[in-house]
């Protein structure tokens, strides 16, 4: 009987700590200064939700919740990877749009040197 009350008290403390972490993380999602900060906070929200599910599974004894937590972890991981890929492609597309003044206005950039279109150097370079 004593062990059950200890587990129940620990579950209540864990739910309180997870609730506090959830509130701080939601604050970071809302006020995150950059998009990567928000994505990281959303990933943390998934981890906190997994913690909630695990604690409820231990408290109720219904272990099917663990399978739900695992599937939520997989979906959260895939979402984080998709968001990271979005950030990378967004950064690459904005860096490829350089103004003409950076390239000297004509030709292709070759490590500080430029060449006009249509002319090839010897040696195939």
GROMACS .gro file of C-alpha atoms in nm:
model
  125
    1UNK     CA    1   0.000   0.000   0.000
    2UNK     CA    2   0.288   0.234   0.076
    3UNK     CA    3   0.448   0.187  -0.269
    4UNK     CA    4   0.124   0.280  -0.447
    5UNK     CA    5   0.099   0.606  -0.256
    6UNK     CA    6   0.463   0.691  -0.334
    7UNK     CA    7   0.408   0.624  -0.705
    8UNK     CA    8   0.089   0.832  -0.701
    9UNK     CA    9   0.265   1.122  -0.526
   10UNK     CA   10   0.560   1.103  -0.768
   11UNK     CA   11   0.318   1.103  -1.061
   12UNK     CA   12   0.146   1.415  -0.929
   13UNK     CA   13   0.481   1.592  -0.883
   14UNK     CA   14   0.588   1.487  -1.232
   15UNK     CA   15   0.262   1.616  -1.382
   16UNK     CA   16   0.313   1.949  -1.203
   17UNK     CA   17   0.670   1.984  -1.333
   18UNK     CA   18   0.561   1.886  -1.685
   19UNK     CA   19   0.280   2.144  -1.669
   20UNK     CA   20   0.528   2.414  -1.575
   21UNK     CA   21   0.763   2.307  -1.855
   22UNK     CA   22   0.467   2.309  -2.095
   23UNK     CA   23   0.382   2.668  -2.004
   24UNK     CA   24   0.741   2.788  -2.046
   25UNK     CA   25   0.766   2.610  -2.380
   26UNK     CA   26   0.441   2.758  -2.508
   27UNK     CA   27   0.579   3.098  -2.412
   28UNK     CA   28   0.891   3.025  -2.621
   29UNK     CA   29   0.678   2.917  -2.917
   30UNK     CA   30   0.482   3.241  -2.904
   31UNK     CA   31   0.773   3.479  -2.840
   32UNK     CA   32   1.058   3.293  -3.009
   33UNK     CA   33   1.272   3.553  -3.184
   34UNK     CA   34   1.354   3.329  -3.481
   35UNK     CA   35   1.192   3.043  -3.671
   36UNK     CA   36   1.448   2.783  -3.553
   37UNK     CA   37   1.370   2.879  -3.191
   38UNK     CA   38   1.003   2.816  -3.253
   39UNK     CA   39   1.071   2.483  -3.421
   40UNK     CA   40   1.289   2.373  -3.133
   41UNK     CA   41   1.015   2.474  -2.890
   42UNK     CA   42   0.759   2.273  -3.088
   43UNK     CA   43   0.990   1.972  -3.069
   44UNK     CA   44   1.011   2.027  -2.694
   45UNK     CA   45   0.631   2.037  -2.676
   46UNK     CA   46   0.624   1.692  -2.836
   47UNK     CA   47   0.871   1.565  -2.577
   48UNK     CA   48   0.662   1.712  -2.294
   49UNK     CA   49   0.348   1.551  -2.438
   50UNK     CA   50   0.530   1.217  -2.444
   51UNK     CA   51   0.620   1.275  -2.079
   52UNK     CA   52   0.256   1.346  -1.994
   53UNK     CA   53   0.144   1.028  -2.168
   54UNK     CA   54   0.411   0.820  -1.994
   55UNK     CA   55   0.322   0.954  -1.649
   56UNK     CA   56  -0.048   0.894  -1.708
   57UNK     CA   57   0.033   0.541  -1.827
   58UNK     CA   58   0.223   0.473  -1.506
   59UNK     CA   59  -0.045   0.632  -1.288
   60UNK     CA   60  -0.337   0.444  -1.447
   61UNK     CA   61  -0.153   0.120  -1.522
   62UNK     CA   62  -0.287   0.116  -1.877
   63UNK     CA   63   0.030   0.041  -2.075
   64UNK     CA   64  -0.126   0.095  -2.418
   65UNK     CA   65  -0.045   0.463  -2.363
   66UNK     CA   66   0.324   0.378  -2.405
   67UNK     CA   67   0.256   0.270  -2.765
   68UNK     CA   68   0.080   0.601  -2.824
   69UNK     CA   69   0.380   0.788  -2.680
   70UNK     CA   70   0.617   0.600  -2.910
   71UNK     CA   71   0.409   0.679  -3.217
   72UNK     CA   72   0.389   1.046  -3.110
   73UNK     CA   73   0.768   1.048  -3.081
   74UNK     CA   74   0.804   0.917  -3.436
   75UNK     CA   75   0.561   1.174  -3.575
   76UNK     CA   76   0.731   1.452  -3.378
   77UNK     CA   77   1.070   1.349  -3.512
   78UNK     CA   78   0.946   1.350  -3.870
   79UNK     CA   79   0.789   1.693  -3.819
   80UNK     CA   80   1.114   1.831  -3.680
   81UNK     CA   81   1.311   1.693  -3.975
   82UNK     CA   82   1.058   1.844  -4.218
   83UNK     CA   83   1.080   2.184  -4.048
   84UNK     CA   84   1.461   2.169  -4.051
   85UNK     CA   85   1.459   2.087  -4.421
   86UNK     CA   86   1.225   2.380  -4.480
   87UNK     CA   87   1.465   2.614  -4.301
   88UNK     CA   88   1.761   2.484  -4.503
   89UNK     CA   89   1.584   2.524  -4.837
   90UNK     CA   90   1.458   2.868  -4.737
   91UNK     CA   91   1.813   2.974  -4.650
   92UNK     CA   92   1.953   2.837  -4.975
   93UNK     CA   93   1.690   3.007  -5.189
   94UNK     CA   94   1.751   3.344  -5.023
   95UNK     CA   95   2.130   3.314  -5.059
   96UNK     CA   96   2.104   3.227  -5.429
   97UNK     CA   97   1.926   3.556  -5.500
   98UNK     CA   98   2.231   3.782  -5.493
   99UNK     CA   99   2.214   4.126  -5.648
  100UNK     CA  100   2.406   4.184  -5.971
  101UNK     CA  101   2.640   4.430  -5.803
  102UNK     CA  102   2.792   4.142  -5.603
  103UNK     CA  103   2.882   3.959  -5.925
  104UNK     CA  104   3.029   4.258  -6.102
  105UNK     CA  105   2.729   4.289  -6.331
  106UNK     CA  106   2.854   4.041  -6.594
  107UNK     CA  107   2.983   3.692  -6.621
  108UNK     CA  108   3.009   3.411  -6.372
  109UNK     CA  109   3.201   3.440  -6.051
  110UNK     CA  110   3.515   3.226  -6.039
  111UNK     CA  111   3.667   3.288  -5.697
  112UNK     CA  112   3.687   3.664  -5.735
  113UNK     CA  113   3.747   3.652  -6.113
  114UNK     CA  114   3.468   3.684  -6.366
  115UNK     CA  115   3.438   3.565  -6.722
  116UNK     CA  116   3.195   3.654  -6.992
  117UNK     CA  117   2.935   3.406  -7.106
  118UNK     CA  118   3.017   3.211  -7.418
  119UNK     CA  119   3.397   3.211  -7.382
  120UNK     CA  120   3.575   2.906  -7.251
  121UNK     CA  121   3.919   2.894  -7.106
  122UNK     CA  122   4.173   2.639  -7.220
  123UNK     CA  123   4.176   2.316  -7.029
  124UNK     CA  124   3.798   2.298  -6.993
  125UNK     CA  125   3.773   2.507  -6.680
   0.00000   0.00000   0.00000
